[in-house]
Amino acid sequence: MAVSDHVDLDTFIKGVEKRNPGQEEFVQAVTEVAQDIYDFIEDKEEYHEAQILRRIAEPDRVVSFRVCWEDDNHNIRVQRGWRVQNNNAIGPYKGGIRFHPSVTESVLKFLAFEQTFKNSLTGLPMGGGKGGANFNPRGKSDAEVMRFCQSFITELYRHIGPDTDVPAGDIGVGAREIGYMFGQYKRITGRWEGVLTGKGMEYGGSQMRPEATGYGAVYFLENMLKHKDDSIDGKTAVISGSGNVATHAAEQIVKQGGKVLTMSDSGGFIHDEDGIDQEKIDWIKDLKNNQRGRISEYADEFSGASYHEGERPWGVACDLALPCATQNELNGDEAKTLVDNGVIAVSEGANMPTTLEGVHIFHDAKIMYGPGKAANAGGVAVSGLEMSQNAERISWNHERLGNMLTELMEGIHEKCVEYGDDGNGYVDYVKGANIAGFKKVADAMLAYGVV
Ligand code: NDP
């Protein structure tokens, strides 16, 4: 008789805590997924016998390395870099690179774990990974960022490749950083190949990639509302963040007739009762280009807007909320405030922005809640399409990719409904996304035997 991992959920989570001491974010992400998976696999002994959940909660490997670089004043600086290759059961590892002082192994392990389910949900052949460094690009010159990126990739290049692991951008890593890293990879290996996504349009990047995550989060929101015969038109939206995801989410809300009231950064948030229209969004994009400006400057530029230093935007009454900055930026109290103020739907552009307590509050209030692993999957989906275009040496146009993104988000929404509908008209999108994402990866792992 095979040894089964048919232990109860609490015992399983205690084991995860014990094996990953001090890694709170990772334990939080595993706990959230395990709760749903446990119900689903309860009567499916094959998953227990093969220890699938235990195996999926253990990254294939974590690579950690030193990154030395020289700043403009000739000081030698030392940072730490990582690549977490979580699971490649259904395709090459795929996931972003984050440069931010808050990056730790735990944060990257949680992101790589989430990425595995998200990538599976897209229906494209991509495994899950994530990487980054505790480097802060803010305030650094272009030359410093270039030297850092070159040093980072000089170590990482040996672990990645178009059929092995294909990183992309994330917080602090945009087109500039991808350019420096791709250039260095090409220089070291002598090969032009689709090893990174989010590249510039001149050298293999995909149309729609910059817009994909933010637009996709709004398409997901649109699908949730449509499922209830409703739409974005005429509704107010509170958005956090002011980077790539947040500004494109704002743009798509405006395109669909909604009114955006807030945007933020790690310093605070701005509230504009007149609405942040396309012209103002373009101004913010310009301000934030290459990490330069602060959102506080918005209140000086546009009369009628107020700046709230050190605060988050969730106290502003709205119909729709889109957390698009970072993890754990919306806690239980803030979720309760949103619900008390009448929010009807939340769509996460960021990864795990809502704490577990906040998620429970949204579910108890039966509002539409689209978790990041489903709602923000548009970014990695178009990255997958960038890989296909690179492999075929072709490029598709904006319109074609726009249609593909819309269809992909519709497909993700459908899968969530398939596994998350409680039979009484309420869709638990977290459960739907977790089960649909898990099933494909788990079944591939079963097919491989014990590897
Ligand atoms: P950017 O670097 O372009 O922007 C990040 C934004 O979040 C900035 O406004 C930044 O403010 C703010 N922010 C970062 N850390 C904090 C913090 N600790 N507290 C408050 N605000 C903070 O990143 P993206 O827009 O690309 O990414 C945003 C989120 O979306 C992340 O969770 C990322 O993982 C997720 N995501 C991104 C994808 C993509 O395609 N880019 C794909 C899928 C998910 P400041 O400038 O002050 O740091």
XYZ file of C-alpha atoms and ligand atoms in Angstrom:
499
model
C 0.000 0.000 0.000
C 1.431 3.386 -1.028
C 1.958 6.033 1.623
C -0.760 8.652 1.134
C -0.519 12.359 1.987
C -4.144 12.175 3.067
C -3.470 14.317 6.133
C -5.847 17.094 7.132
C -5.347 20.637 5.843
C -3.989 22.024 9.142
C -1.313 19.316 9.324
C -0.363 19.969 5.705
C -0.030 23.745 6.291
C 1.973 23.177 9.500
C 4.372 21.082 7.411
C 4.718 23.877 4.849
C 5.438 26.371 7.681
C 8.032 24.063 9.197
C 9.846 23.498 5.897
C 9.836 27.211 4.991
C 10.685 29.060 8.214
C 10.125 32.826 8.103
C 8.679 32.702 4.576
C 5.311 34.276 5.378
C 4.308 35.282 1.856
C 5.011 31.813 0.498
C 3.076 30.095 3.294
C 0.190 32.544 2.747
C 0.020 31.727 -0.980
C 0.178 27.955 -0.416
C -2.490 28.163 2.314
C -4.869 30.029 0.047
C -4.535 27.489 -2.772
C -4.470 24.403 -0.538
C -7.828 25.281 1.039
C -9.578 24.971 -2.328
C -7.539 22.072 -3.652
C -8.231 20.014 -0.530
C -11.972 20.044 -1.199
C -11.417 19.185 -4.852
C -9.072 16.223 -4.305
C -10.859 14.900 -1.227
C -12.209 11.849 -3.099
C -9.434 11.565 -5.736
C -6.962 9.107 -4.265
C -4.596 9.237 -7.276
C -3.504 12.790 -6.351
C -2.933 11.776 -2.723
C -0.960 8.670 -3.585
C 1.322 10.639 -5.907
C 1.779 13.358 -3.211
C 0.874 15.942 -5.838
C 0.030 18.794 -3.460
C 3.197 18.257 -1.442
C 5.254 18.202 -4.676
C 3.571 21.282 -6.149
C 4.333 23.238 -2.952
C 8.070 22.545 -3.342
C 9.822 24.574 -6.087
C 11.771 22.514 -8.633
C 14.747 24.677 -7.657
C 15.722 28.066 -6.224
C 18.868 29.640 -7.645
C 20.426 32.387 -5.547
C 23.439 34.425 -6.570
C 25.562 37.501 -5.856
C 25.235 40.533 -8.136
C 28.142 43.009 -7.961
C 28.096 46.304 -9.802
C 29.803 49.684 -9.677
C 27.810 52.877 -9.102
C 28.578 56.234 -10.745
C 30.802 57.231 -7.811
C 32.911 54.075 -8.285
C 31.568 52.401 -5.151
C 31.268 48.624 -5.421
C 27.726 47.555 -4.580
C 26.560 44.024 -3.733
C 23.012 42.795 -4.235
C 21.366 39.370 -4.090
C 19.588 37.862 -7.100
C 17.297 34.835 -7.360
C 15.422 32.730 -9.878
C 12.726 30.441 -8.536
C 11.874 27.702 -11.044
C 8.709 26.438 -9.489
C 7.189 23.930 -11.896
C 7.687 23.076 -15.585
C 5.156 20.266 -15.936
C 3.244 21.974 -18.745
C 5.922 24.129 -20.402
C 9.156 26.096 -19.874
C 9.320 28.135 -16.666
C 7.791 31.563 -17.280
C 7.413 34.558 -14.986
C 8.699 38.040 -14.345
C 11.816 39.537 -12.814
C 11.302 42.050 -10.000
C 13.824 44.683 -8.907
C 12.695 46.217 -5.607
C 14.253 46.558 -2.142
C 11.391 44.450 -0.714
C 12.363 41.376 -2.794
C 13.154 38.291 -0.707
C 13.266 34.568 -1.421
C 9.848 34.195 0.224
C 8.256 36.845 -2.014
C 9.689 35.234 -5.142
C 8.639 31.751 -4.041
C 5.072 32.934 -3.517
C 5.065 34.672 -6.891
C 6.494 31.610 -8.696
C 3.924 29.361 -7.000
C 1.029 31.631 -8.036
C 2.493 31.964 -11.511
C 2.271 28.189 -12.026
C -1.531 28.214 -11.636
C -1.964 31.457 -13.551
C 0.027 30.209 -16.531
C -1.927 26.975 -16.524
C -5.211 28.934 -16.571
C -4.235 30.764 -19.756
C -4.348 27.427 -21.606
C -0.876 28.121 -23.077
C 2.088 25.751 -22.542
C 3.973 27.636 -19.824
C 5.322 26.495 -16.453
C 5.781 28.824 -13.459
C 8.829 30.796 -12.341
C 9.805 34.172 -10.906
C 13.025 35.999 -10.218
C 14.513 39.270 -9.137
C 16.889 41.134 -6.889
C 16.794 43.444 -3.880
C 18.010 46.261 -6.111
C 16.197 49.594 -6.084
C 16.217 51.186 -9.557
C 14.725 54.413 -8.171
C 17.155 57.304 -8.329
C 19.745 55.321 -10.276
C 21.185 56.646 -13.528
C 20.651 54.788 -16.805
C 24.302 53.733 -16.729
C 23.925 52.291 -13.214
C 20.791 50.377 -14.182
C 22.607 49.064 -17.255
C 25.585 47.871 -15.229
C 23.307 46.191 -12.714
C 21.229 44.449 -15.405
C 24.356 43.230 -17.193
C 25.806 41.833 -13.997
C 22.488 40.196 -13.072
C 22.117 38.434 -16.429
C 25.792 37.413 -16.534
C 24.936 35.097 -13.666
C 21.376 34.201 -14.680
C 21.986 33.440 -18.357
C 23.196 29.898 -17.648
C 19.850 28.977 -16.060
C 17.486 30.343 -18.731
C 16.719 29.753 -22.436
C 13.768 29.796 -24.847
C 12.884 26.143 -24.049
C 14.049 26.224 -20.420
C 12.966 29.391 -18.657
C 11.736 32.634 -20.188
C 11.688 35.601 -17.763
C 9.728 38.844 -18.321
C 9.326 42.212 -16.555
C 7.612 42.920 -13.234
C 7.890 45.677 -10.624
C 10.962 47.792 -11.414
C 11.667 45.925 -14.652
C 10.288 47.575 -17.785
C 11.387 47.897 -21.405
C 14.677 49.597 -20.461
C 15.798 46.812 -18.103
C 14.634 44.055 -20.484
C 16.693 45.730 -23.242
C 19.861 45.753 -21.136
C 19.363 42.135 -20.058
C 18.521 40.850 -23.532
C 21.526 42.670 -25.006
C 23.856 41.095 -22.457
C 22.360 37.607 -22.971
C 22.875 37.935 -26.725
C 26.429 39.147 -26.200
C 27.385 36.260 -23.893
C 25.720 33.439 -25.817
C 26.058 34.801 -29.350
C 22.425 33.826 -29.937
C 19.383 35.893 -30.777
C 16.517 33.870 -29.330
C 13.275 34.484 -27.480
C 14.751 34.154 -23.997
C 12.971 37.164 -22.473
C 9.533 38.659 -23.120
C 8.449 42.284 -22.802
C 11.119 43.194 -25.366
C 11.035 46.400 -27.419
C 9.080 46.305 -30.684
C 12.333 46.731 -32.656
C 13.849 43.490 -31.410
C 11.161 40.852 -31.100
C 8.678 42.375 -28.650
C 4.965 41.792 -29.088
C 2.303 44.352 -29.821
C -0.161 44.623 -26.900
C 2.334 43.336 -24.294
C 2.610 46.691 -22.468
C -1.176 47.010 -22.267
C -1.950 43.326 -21.666
C -2.000 43.046 -17.852
C -3.963 46.217 -17.123
C -6.370 45.798 -20.046
C -6.742 42.097 -19.197
C -7.692 42.893 -15.578
C -10.425 45.170 -16.871
C -11.604 42.569 -19.432
C -11.857 40.091 -16.563
C -13.896 42.643 -14.600
C -16.070 43.216 -17.663
C -16.694 39.447 -17.900
C -17.605 39.191 -14.204
C -20.088 42.052 -14.577
C -21.483 40.632 -17.830
C -22.121 37.344 -16.036
C -24.493 39.401 -13.857
C -25.917 41.359 -16.824
C -24.019 44.469 -15.811
C -21.207 46.589 -17.299
C -18.438 49.084 -16.438
C -20.178 51.981 -18.159
C -21.059 54.774 -15.721
C -19.331 53.163 -12.720
C -16.644 54.686 -10.476
C -13.317 52.910 -9.978
C -10.596 53.164 -7.346
C -7.183 52.026 -8.579
C -3.930 51.669 -6.627
C -0.472 51.938 -8.161
C 0.622 54.167 -11.014
C 2.954 51.861 -12.924
C 2.459 49.761 -16.019
C -0.508 47.734 -14.776
C -2.335 50.574 -13.014
C -2.111 53.090 -15.857
C -3.305 50.581 -18.468
C -6.125 49.395 -16.218
C -7.182 53.038 -15.834
C -7.025 53.523 -19.595
C -9.332 50.558 -20.269
C -11.800 51.586 -17.532
C -12.059 54.997 -19.229
C -12.469 53.347 -22.670
C -15.414 51.382 -21.307
C -17.137 54.470 -19.884
C -16.039 54.188 -16.249
C -14.673 57.003 -14.064
C -11.279 56.516 -12.365
C -11.029 58.348 -9.028
C -7.608 57.443 -7.618
C -4.053 56.317 -8.341
C -1.185 55.799 -5.911
C 2.433 54.906 -5.289
C 4.352 53.843 -2.214
C 4.247 57.479 -0.968
C 0.470 57.925 -0.930
C -2.558 58.336 -3.204
C -4.254 61.058 -5.236
C -8.018 61.518 -5.387
C -9.507 63.321 -8.382
C -13.279 63.675 -8.149
C -13.440 64.989 -11.724
C -12.088 61.636 -12.914
C -8.665 60.702 -14.279
C -9.255 60.868 -18.019
C -7.000 59.723 -20.882
C -5.073 62.993 -20.990
C -4.313 62.766 -17.273
C -3.362 59.084 -17.612
C -0.885 60.021 -20.351
C 0.558 62.655 -18.014
C 1.015 60.006 -15.283
C 2.651 57.584 -17.739
C 5.086 60.301 -18.668
C 5.748 61.175 -15.026
C 6.430 57.549 -14.096
C 8.562 56.718 -17.093
C 11.727 55.018 -15.811
C 10.765 55.423 -12.129
C 11.318 59.179 -12.113
C 8.247 61.038 -10.818
C 6.087 60.731 -7.714
C 2.291 60.612 -7.810
C 2.120 63.534 -5.329
C 3.035 65.838 -8.256
C -0.389 65.104 -9.788
C -2.138 67.267 -7.170
C 0.082 70.234 -8.129
C -0.660 69.726 -11.817
C -4.442 69.203 -11.732
C -6.595 71.504 -9.632
C -9.386 69.730 -7.772
C -7.222 66.716 -6.988
C -5.978 66.025 -3.464
C -2.898 64.084 -2.286
C -3.051 61.824 0.780
C 0.424 61.117 2.012
C 1.135 57.709 3.542
C -2.417 56.486 2.848
C -3.971 53.918 0.546
C -7.021 54.681 -1.600
C -9.485 52.080 -0.264
C -11.429 54.588 1.843
C -12.742 56.363 -1.270
C -16.303 55.190 -2.053
C -16.555 53.402 -5.415
C -18.349 50.699 -7.415
C -15.196 48.963 -8.632
C -11.770 48.450 -7.008
C -8.590 47.476 -8.837
C -5.502 46.908 -6.658
C -2.633 47.253 -9.141
C 0.458 48.033 -7.012
C 1.854 45.185 -4.914
C 1.183 42.248 -2.570
C -0.760 42.676 0.695
C -1.784 46.259 -0.069
C -5.451 45.719 0.881
C -6.115 44.316 4.355
C -9.223 43.093 6.158
C -10.218 46.521 7.536
C -9.809 48.105 4.114
C -11.849 45.326 2.477
C -14.592 45.962 5.017
C -14.518 49.699 4.271
C -14.851 49.004 0.542
C -17.818 46.675 1.173
C -19.474 49.161 3.572
C -19.078 51.853 0.907
C -20.896 49.715 -1.660
C -18.167 48.196 -3.855
C -19.672 45.562 -6.183
C -16.570 44.092 -7.851
C -12.817 43.807 -7.257
C -10.370 42.816 -9.995
C -6.713 42.375 -9.039
C -4.098 43.711 -11.440
C -1.360 43.070 -8.860
C -0.308 39.685 -7.469
C -1.928 38.777 -4.124
C -2.733 42.416 -3.207
C -5.540 41.364 -0.845
C -4.697 39.640 2.448
C -6.449 36.347 3.276
C -8.663 38.202 5.767
C -9.665 40.675 3.051
C -10.497 37.842 0.641
C -12.795 36.254 3.241
C -14.569 39.592 3.731
C -15.207 39.932 -0.008
C -16.506 36.361 -0.191
C -18.742 36.741 2.869
C -20.219 39.913 1.352
C -20.761 37.966 -1.909
C -19.211 40.645 -4.083
C -17.522 39.702 -7.372
C -13.868 39.128 -6.526
C -11.369 38.318 -9.308
C -8.027 37.189 -7.803
C -4.772 38.195 -9.485
C -3.955 34.718 -10.713
C -7.014 34.941 -13.004
C -7.561 38.675 -13.466
C -3.975 39.660 -14.274
C -3.135 36.617 -16.440
C -3.436 38.719 -19.598
C 0.183 39.855 -19.217
C 1.714 36.423 -19.191
C -0.726 35.266 -21.868
C 0.574 37.874 -24.302
C 4.112 36.977 -23.189
C 3.275 33.427 -24.282
C 2.174 34.835 -27.620
C 5.463 36.764 -27.821
C 7.294 33.419 -27.397
C 5.232 31.901 -30.235
C 5.971 34.849 -32.528
C 9.711 34.671 -31.741
C 9.803 30.921 -32.367
C 8.073 31.372 -35.717
C 10.061 34.531 -36.582
C 6.892 36.499 -37.311
C 4.974 39.344 -35.703
C 1.250 39.688 -35.443
C -0.473 43.052 -35.540
C -2.049 44.992 -32.695
C -5.611 44.193 -33.691
C -5.026 40.453 -33.920
C -3.290 40.374 -30.532
C -6.014 42.571 -29.020
C -8.628 40.044 -30.136
C -6.543 37.143 -28.816
C -6.216 38.862 -25.422
C -9.966 39.490 -25.224
C -10.663 35.829 -26.037
C -8.044 34.560 -23.584
C -9.558 36.588 -20.731
C -13.029 35.331 -21.656
C -11.695 31.747 -21.586
C -10.097 32.260 -18.160
C -13.354 33.690 -16.839
C -15.277 30.672 -18.183
C -12.894 28.214 -16.499
C -13.302 30.052 -13.177
C -17.084 29.839 -13.495
C -16.893 26.139 -14.384
C -15.060 25.239 -11.169
C -16.159 28.114 -8.921
C -19.944 28.387 -9.318
C -21.519 27.412 -5.991
C -24.784 26.378 -7.643
C -26.679 29.296 -6.092
C -25.582 31.982 -8.529
C -22.407 33.015 -6.693
C -19.044 32.407 -8.333
C -16.044 31.892 -6.052
C -13.399 32.986 -8.579
C -10.526 32.090 -6.250
C -11.718 28.513 -5.974
C -12.446 28.332 -9.702
C -8.990 29.649 -10.634
C -7.184 27.442 -8.114
C -8.891 24.225 -9.181
C -8.744 24.861 -12.945
C -5.076 25.907 -12.711
C -4.161 22.992 -10.429
C -5.908 20.259 -12.422
C -3.920 20.705 -15.622
C -0.545 20.861 -13.852
C -1.398 17.955 -11.530
C -2.568 15.729 -14.374
C 0.660 16.396 -16.314
C 2.661 15.505 -13.189
C 0.711 12.258 -12.812
C 1.507 11.395 -16.441
C 5.255 11.747 -15.784
C 5.312 9.359 -12.823
C 7.709 10.145 -9.992
C 10.083 12.828 -11.316
P 5.585 48.982 -11.885
O 6.945 48.958 -11.343
O 5.343 49.541 -13.242
O 4.622 49.777 -10.872
C 4.463 49.354 -9.548
C 3.564 50.362 -8.843
O 3.249 49.861 -7.541
C 4.224 51.710 -8.629
O 3.244 52.698 -8.633
C 4.848 51.534 -7.237
O 5.070 52.743 -6.549
C 3.774 50.756 -6.555
N 4.343 50.000 -5.438
C 5.383 49.119 -5.477
N 5.643 48.663 -4.257
C 4.766 49.266 -3.427
C 4.528 49.205 -2.037
N 5.266 48.406 -1.256
N 3.513 49.960 -1.538
C 2.744 50.738 -2.340
N 2.939 50.843 -3.661
C 3.928 50.123 -4.188
O 5.029 47.463 -11.769
P 3.823 46.800 -12.522
O 2.753 47.797 -12.757
O 4.364 46.028 -13.665
O 3.342 45.720 -11.445
C 2.334 46.003 -10.476
C 1.780 44.690 -9.914
O 1.233 43.914 -10.998
C 2.800 43.767 -9.239
O 2.148 43.075 -8.192
C 3.166 42.790 -10.342
O 3.646 41.562 -9.824
C 1.799 42.613 -10.982
N 1.840 42.085 -12.349
C 2.506 42.764 -13.341
C 2.507 42.260 -14.621
C 3.086 43.027 -15.753
O 2.847 42.632 -16.909
N 3.809 44.111 -15.525
C 1.888 40.948 -14.919
C 1.125 40.381 -13.842
C 1.147 40.936 -12.590
P 6.602 53.243 -6.267
O 7.042 53.821 -7.571
O 6.445 54.237 -5.184
O 7.382 52.015 -5.847
